[in-house]
Structures are given as structure tokens and as C-alpha cells.
Tab-separated table of C-alpha atoms and ligand atoms in Angstrom:
chain	number	residue	atom	x	y	z
A	308	MET	CA	282.075	-52.039	-56.860
A	309	ALA	CA	282.674	-52.375	-53.118
A	310	SER	CA	284.449	-49.028	-52.853
A	311	ARG	CA	281.690	-47.198	-54.769
A	312	LEU	CA	278.992	-48.748	-52.586
A	313	SER	CA	280.885	-48.152	-49.372
A	314	ILE	CA	280.220	-44.387	-49.520
A	315	SER	CA	277.809	-44.112	-46.630
A	316	ARG	CA	275.509	-41.219	-45.839
A	317	PRO	CA	275.840	-39.283	-42.586
A	318	ARG	CA	274.013	-41.048	-39.772
A	319	ARG	CA	270.721	-39.821	-38.440
A	320	SER	CA	269.917	-40.424	-34.794
A	321	VAL	CA	267.300	-43.105	-34.173
A	322	ALA	CA	266.683	-41.782	-30.638
A	323	PRO	CA	263.545	-39.760	-31.604
A	324	LEU	CA	261.997	-42.892	-33.125
A	325	PHE	CA	262.679	-44.894	-29.958
A	326	ASP	CA	261.382	-42.003	-27.817
A	327	ARG	CA	258.046	-42.433	-29.612
A	328	ILE	CA	257.791	-46.223	-29.380
A	329	ALA	CA	259.216	-46.613	-25.852
A	330	ARG	CA	255.861	-47.098	-24.104
A	331	PHE	CA	254.839	-49.965	-26.434
A	332	TYR	CA	258.226	-51.642	-26.453
A	333	ASP	CA	257.732	-53.866	-23.432
A	334	ALA	CA	254.635	-55.632	-24.790
A	335	ASP	CA	255.026	-59.250	-23.706
A	336	VAL	CA	254.765	-60.817	-27.159
A	337	ILE	CA	257.345	-58.425	-28.669
A	338	GLN	CA	259.763	-59.101	-25.845
A	339	ARG	CA	259.352	-62.869	-25.819
A	340	LEU	CA	259.567	-63.396	-29.560
A	341	GLY	CA	261.962	-60.614	-30.493
A	342	TYR	CA	264.308	-59.490	-27.779
A	343	LYS	CA	264.501	-62.196	-25.136
A	344	PRO	CA	266.474	-64.850	-27.072
A	345	PRO	CA	269.450	-62.517	-27.737
A	346	GLN	CA	269.348	-61.365	-24.108
A	347	ASP	CA	269.348	-64.986	-22.912
A	348	GLU	CA	272.552	-65.522	-24.906
A	349	VAL	CA	274.268	-62.701	-23.027
A	350	VAL	CA	273.153	-63.993	-19.634
A	351	LEU	CA	274.444	-67.465	-20.574
A	352	GLU	CA	277.760	-66.046	-21.768
A	353	LEU	CA	278.329	-64.081	-18.564
A	354	ARG	CA	277.049	-66.683	-16.120
A	355	GLY	CA	280.075	-67.874	-14.190
A	356	ALA	CA	282.381	-65.310	-15.833
A	357	GLY	CA	282.660	-63.349	-12.601
A	358	SER	CA	282.147	-59.940	-14.248
A	359	ARG	CA	281.673	-57.479	-11.399
A	360	ARG	CA	281.072	-54.346	-13.490
A	361	ILE	CA	278.946	-54.606	-16.631
A	362	VAL	CA	277.650	-52.069	-19.135
A	363	ASP	CA	274.727	-52.696	-21.502
A	364	VAL	CA	275.056	-50.352	-24.500
A	365	GLY	CA	271.811	-49.466	-26.294
A	366	CYS	CA	270.014	-50.856	-23.235
A	367	GLY	CA	266.571	-49.697	-24.383
A	368	THR	CA	263.932	-50.193	-21.689
A	369	GLY	CA	266.468	-51.959	-19.499
A	370	VAL	CA	265.240	-55.561	-19.499
A	371	LEU	CA	268.695	-57.112	-19.948
A	372	ALA	CA	270.577	-54.699	-17.680
A	373	SER	CA	268.083	-55.401	-14.877
A	374	ARG	CA	268.463	-59.155	-15.391
A	375	LEU	CA	272.260	-58.874	-15.242
A	376	LYS	CA	272.001	-57.132	-11.889
A	377	GLU	CA	269.428	-59.554	-10.461
A	378	GLU	CA	270.491	-62.887	-11.944
A	379	LEU	CA	274.269	-62.504	-11.988
A	380	GLY	CA	274.637	-60.385	-8.871
A	381	ALA	CA	277.040	-57.956	-10.565
A	382	GLU	CA	278.271	-55.182	-8.266
A	383	VAL	CA	277.426	-52.458	-10.717
A	384	VAL	CA	275.496	-52.496	-13.982
A	385	TYR	CA	275.316	-49.448	-16.241
A	386	GLY	CA	272.563	-49.093	-18.824
A	387	ILE	CA	273.394	-46.617	-21.562
A	388	ASP	CA	271.048	-45.466	-24.308
A	389	ALA	CA	270.611	-42.530	-26.662
A	390	SER	CA	266.837	-42.340	-26.160
A	391	GLU	CA	265.407	-40.477	-23.175
A	392	GLY	CA	262.054	-42.234	-23.746
A	393	MET	CA	263.575	-45.721	-23.556
A	394	LEU	CA	265.585	-44.724	-20.467
A	395	GLY	CA	262.389	-43.422	-18.837
A	396	GLN	CA	260.936	-46.947	-19.046
A	397	ALA	CA	264.216	-48.415	-17.801
A	398	LYS	CA	264.289	-46.124	-14.763
A	399	ALA	CA	260.736	-47.161	-13.874
A	400	ARG	CA	261.799	-50.827	-14.088
A	401	SER	CA	264.744	-50.741	-11.684
A	402	SER	CA	266.637	-48.434	-9.410
A	403	ASP	CA	269.469	-50.973	-9.040
A	404	VAL	CA	271.021	-50.100	-12.405
A	405	ASP	CA	272.993	-46.924	-13.116
A	406	TRP	CA	271.080	-45.568	-16.160
A	407	ARG	CA	272.908	-43.026	-18.275
A	408	ARG	CA	272.001	-41.194	-21.446
A	409	GLY	CA	274.818	-41.471	-23.936
A	410	LEU	CA	276.063	-42.755	-27.230
A	411	ALA	CA	277.768	-46.040	-28.020
A	412	GLU	CA	280.347	-43.996	-29.939
A	413	GLN	CA	281.121	-41.810	-26.904
A	414	LEU	CA	280.447	-43.834	-23.781
A	415	PRO	CA	280.018	-41.822	-20.573
A	416	LEU	CA	282.428	-44.091	-18.651
A	417	PRO	CA	286.133	-43.826	-17.786
A	418	ASP	CA	288.874	-45.988	-19.325
A	419	ASP	CA	289.313	-49.548	-17.924
A	420	SER	CA	286.169	-49.247	-15.810
A	421	VAL	CA	284.136	-52.412	-16.604
A	422	ASP	CA	284.680	-56.173	-16.896
A	423	ALA	CA	282.055	-56.750	-19.595
A	424	VAL	CA	280.415	-54.689	-22.332
A	425	VAL	CA	277.233	-56.189	-23.746
A	426	SER	CA	274.808	-55.103	-26.428
A	427	THR	CA	271.713	-56.782	-27.906
A	428	THR	CA	269.716	-55.826	-30.995
A	429	ALA	CA	271.248	-52.367	-31.133
A	430	PHE	CA	274.724	-52.702	-32.665
A	431	HIS	CA	273.421	-52.311	-36.242
A	432	PHE	CA	272.516	-48.724	-35.285
A	433	PHE	CA	276.025	-47.890	-34.104
A	434	ASP	CA	279.038	-46.619	-36.006
A	435	ARG	CA	280.851	-49.958	-35.853
A	436	PRO	CA	284.545	-48.909	-35.582
A	437	LYS	CA	283.812	-46.015	-33.206
A	438	ALA	CA	281.597	-48.121	-30.939
A	439	LEU	CA	284.086	-50.993	-30.792
A	440	ALA	CA	286.911	-48.565	-30.001
A	441	GLU	CA	284.800	-47.303	-27.109
A	442	PHE	CA	283.989	-50.837	-25.913
A	443	TYR	CA	287.720	-51.564	-25.887
A	444	ARG	CA	288.559	-48.308	-24.074
A	445	VAL	CA	286.131	-48.832	-21.187
A	446	LEU	CA	287.012	-52.516	-20.698
A	447	ALA	CA	289.613	-53.490	-18.119
A	448	SER	CA	292.369	-55.868	-19.269
A	449	GLY	CA	290.956	-59.349	-19.762
A	450	GLY	CA	287.402	-57.983	-19.987
A	451	ARG	CA	284.992	-59.202	-22.637
A	452	ALA	CA	282.631	-57.669	-25.181
A	453	VAL	CA	279.485	-59.669	-26.012
A	454	VAL	CA	277.532	-58.292	-28.955
A	455	VAL	CA	274.407	-59.849	-30.420
A	456	THR	CA	273.593	-58.399	-33.793
A	457	THR	CA	271.458	-59.011	-36.840
A	458	LEU	CA	273.557	-59.901	-39.845
A	459	ALA	CA	273.422	-59.233	-43.537
A	460	PRO	CA	273.585	-62.551	-45.402
A	461	THR	CA	276.158	-61.343	-47.940
A	462	ARG	CA	278.761	-58.631	-48.288
A	463	LEU	CA	276.804	-56.972	-51.101
A	464	ILE	CA	273.681	-56.652	-48.950
A	465	SER	CA	275.832	-55.344	-46.123
A	466	GLN	CA	277.312	-52.711	-48.448
A	467	LEU	CA	273.877	-51.771	-49.769
A	468	SER	CA	272.566	-51.323	-46.236
A	469	ARG	CA	275.168	-48.590	-45.770
A	470	LEU	CA	273.650	-46.519	-48.548
A	471	GLY	CA	270.685	-45.788	-46.313
A	472	ASN	CA	271.196	-44.111	-42.981
A	473	ILE	CA	270.351	-46.959	-40.620
A	474	PRO	CA	270.449	-49.762	-39.769
A	475	GLN	CA	273.741	-50.994	-41.198
A	476	ALA	CA	273.987	-54.751	-40.893
A	477	PRO	CA	277.449	-56.347	-41.091
A	478	THR	CA	278.157	-59.849	-42.326
A	479	ARG	CA	279.378	-62.470	-39.872
A	480	HIS	CA	282.880	-62.114	-41.311
A	481	GLU	CA	282.822	-58.297	-41.071
A	482	MET	CA	281.814	-58.545	-37.404
A	483	ARG	CA	284.783	-60.790	-36.663
A	484	GLU	CA	287.125	-58.510	-38.638
A	485	SER	CA	285.839	-55.394	-36.879
A	486	PHE	CA	286.423	-56.990	-33.474
A	487	ALA	CA	289.960	-57.972	-34.431
A	488	ARG	CA	290.701	-54.518	-35.885
A	489	ALA	CA	289.567	-52.891	-32.631
A	490	GLY	CA	292.138	-55.022	-30.771
A	491	PHE	CA	289.945	-57.813	-29.403
A	492	GLU	CA	291.463	-61.283	-29.081
A	493	SER	CA	290.070	-64.836	-28.968
A	494	VAL	CA	287.054	-63.754	-30.995
A	495	THR	CA	284.334	-66.419	-31.246
A	496	GLN	CA	280.886	-66.426	-32.800
A	497	HIS	CA	277.753	-68.528	-32.557
A	498	ARG	CA	274.171	-68.286	-33.658
A	499	VAL	CA	271.343	-67.162	-31.418
A	500	GLN	CA	269.160	-70.078	-30.329
A	501	ARG	CA	265.494	-69.389	-30.904
A	502	PRO	CA	262.437	-71.499	-30.016
A	503	LEU	CA	261.824	-74.359	-32.503
A	504	ASN	CA	265.388	-73.842	-33.713
A	505	LEU	CA	264.165	-71.291	-36.239
A	506	PRO	CA	267.037	-70.152	-38.465
A	507	THR	CA	267.920	-66.586	-37.509
A	508	PRO	CA	270.157	-63.961	-39.036
A	509	GLU	CA	271.598	-63.120	-35.626
A	510	VAL	CA	274.981	-63.951	-34.233
A	511	VAL	CA	276.691	-63.558	-30.853
A	512	THR	CA	280.255	-62.247	-31.186
A	513	VAL	CA	282.518	-62.425	-28.134
A	514	GLY	CA	285.994	-60.910	-27.889
A	515	PHE	CA	288.459	-60.181	-25.086
A	516	ARG	CA	290.611	-57.181	-24.359
A	517	PRO	CA	294.093	-58.677	-23.964
A	518	ALA	CA	295.119	-59.209	-20.341
B	549	SAM	C1	265.946	-52.278	-30.812
B	549	SAM	S1	266.408	-51.399	-29.350
B	549	SAM	C2	267.182	-52.685	-28.377
B	549	SAM	C3	267.112	-52.365	-26.912
B	549	SAM	C4	267.643	-53.470	-25.983
B	549	SAM	N1	269.059	-53.691	-26.163
B	549	SAM	C5	266.879	-54.755	-26.121
B	549	SAM	O1	267.491	-55.807	-26.353
B	549	SAM	O2	265.643	-54.710	-25.982
B	549	SAM	C6	267.816	-50.435	-29.874
B	549	SAM	C7	268.227	-49.392	-28.842
B	549	SAM	O3	269.488	-48.831	-29.255
B	549	SAM	C8	269.479	-47.446	-28.934
B	549	SAM	N2	270.496	-46.775	-29.771
B	549	SAM	C9	270.512	-46.672	-31.126
B	549	SAM	N3	271.629	-46.044	-31.541
B	549	SAM	C10	272.346	-45.756	-30.411
B	549	SAM	C11	273.620	-45.162	-30.178
B	549	SAM	N4	274.373	-44.735	-31.192
B	549	SAM	N5	274.061	-45.059	-28.903
B	549	SAM	C12	273.309	-45.523	-27.862
B	549	SAM	N6	272.090	-46.089	-28.026
B	549	SAM	C13	271.624	-46.228	-29.279
B	549	SAM	C14	268.049	-47.008	-29.228
B	549	SAM	O4	267.723	-45.790	-28.586
B	549	SAM	C15	267.269	-48.218	-28.714
B	549	SAM	O5	266.892	-48.059	-27.367
């Protein structure tokens, strides 16, 4: 059953969709209820970690990347996204971040060039093995990847999600396995904290490139 269902269709880019919705994306209520809690998790994870060079992959309109620069005082923060529309909003937000158009599966950064790779609410759009291989490639030894993603509750639902084009939600276990297969060590996971402790299908996965 699993092998029959695991035949996935070729991926379609979601960039045109995000180009269209970019100017509505920063509405306060959408940000506060939807996107801020996962971003808070990343800021918490990196606070005190001493990451000097950070890349936010699938940075969207740049809220998190800008916070990482301002709140953590990182030397350089890159914001990378496939959508020109989303990057347009990001560029208007801050000139302190190095915004780049690019794909998670082909990051426009050299090997060993950052101390942390982060991604919130975007990983389900990526080709998981290719993106994680890229995260590993651009990380310096000892660097960490922090990915917040929406999960599928079971393996069957995860497999079914691959029959469509996007998004493709992994299970919690698949996320951990994918990190380990890409070479990450000391992989840990925890749930995203939301107001009122609402149960959420999102998890933070953290892994380290071996030192
Ligand atoms: C739901 S938004 C999340 C944006 C931001 N991380 C946040 O927390 O608000 C998903 C973003 O992922 C980007 N994206 C989707 N697939 C991508 C890919 N393969 N490579 C780079 N960016 C991608 C989209 O263009 C979009 O801006």
C-alpha cells in the first residue's frame, strides 16, 4: 500500500500563488494567529545560541528574518524565497537583511556559509530530501537547522498528501527520519506553543551538522 501511494506527482511551483497574495499576507490578525507562534519558537531556539550567520528559507514577507537581525543581533541574515511578490514586501520591510530569490532545493549560498538555517510554515512546500541536503550543505560544522512544519497526523495521511502536488505534510516520525538521513545529529522535536495551549499539528525539529 505504502509503495503504491508513494508515487508522487511532479511538483508545481507555489510562487505564483504567493505572488498574488503577498500584499494581504501581513494583515495583523493573520500574522498574530497564524505565523507568529512558529516564528517565536525559532527566536527562542536561537536566543543565546550565538549564531552569527542565519538563513531563513521560504522567508515570505520577511517578518522572521527581520526579527532575527534586530532581536538577536546576527551579523548577517539571508532571507530566501521563491516568490518575487513576497520578497517585494520583505524588501520594503527591512534593508538590513540580504534578500535573495531562490529555491530551498537549490540555495543561492556557498557551502559551510551559515551557522543556522531556519524555516517556518514553508517546509511542507519543499522537496524534503533535496531541501534538507541543501540545509546541510550550507551549514558550517556544528551549525543547526530549525524547521517548524505542519504535520500529518498519520503515515497514511502523509502518503495521501503526496498524491496531490502540494503541500506534502510529513509525520513527526518522518521529519525526524528525514533529518537523520540528511546527516543531522542530536535531532530533537517539540510542539509549537500557541495561545490558550490550543493543540496544534505543528512541530519544531532541530538538528545539528556534526562538528
Ligand atoms: C506560508 S508562507 C510562510 C512564509 C514565512 N516563513 C512565514 O512564516 O510567514 C510559505 C513561503 O514559502 C515559499 N516557498 C514555497 N516553496 C518554496 C521553495 N521550494 N523554495 C523557496 N521558497 C518557497 C513561498 O513563496 C512562501 O513565501
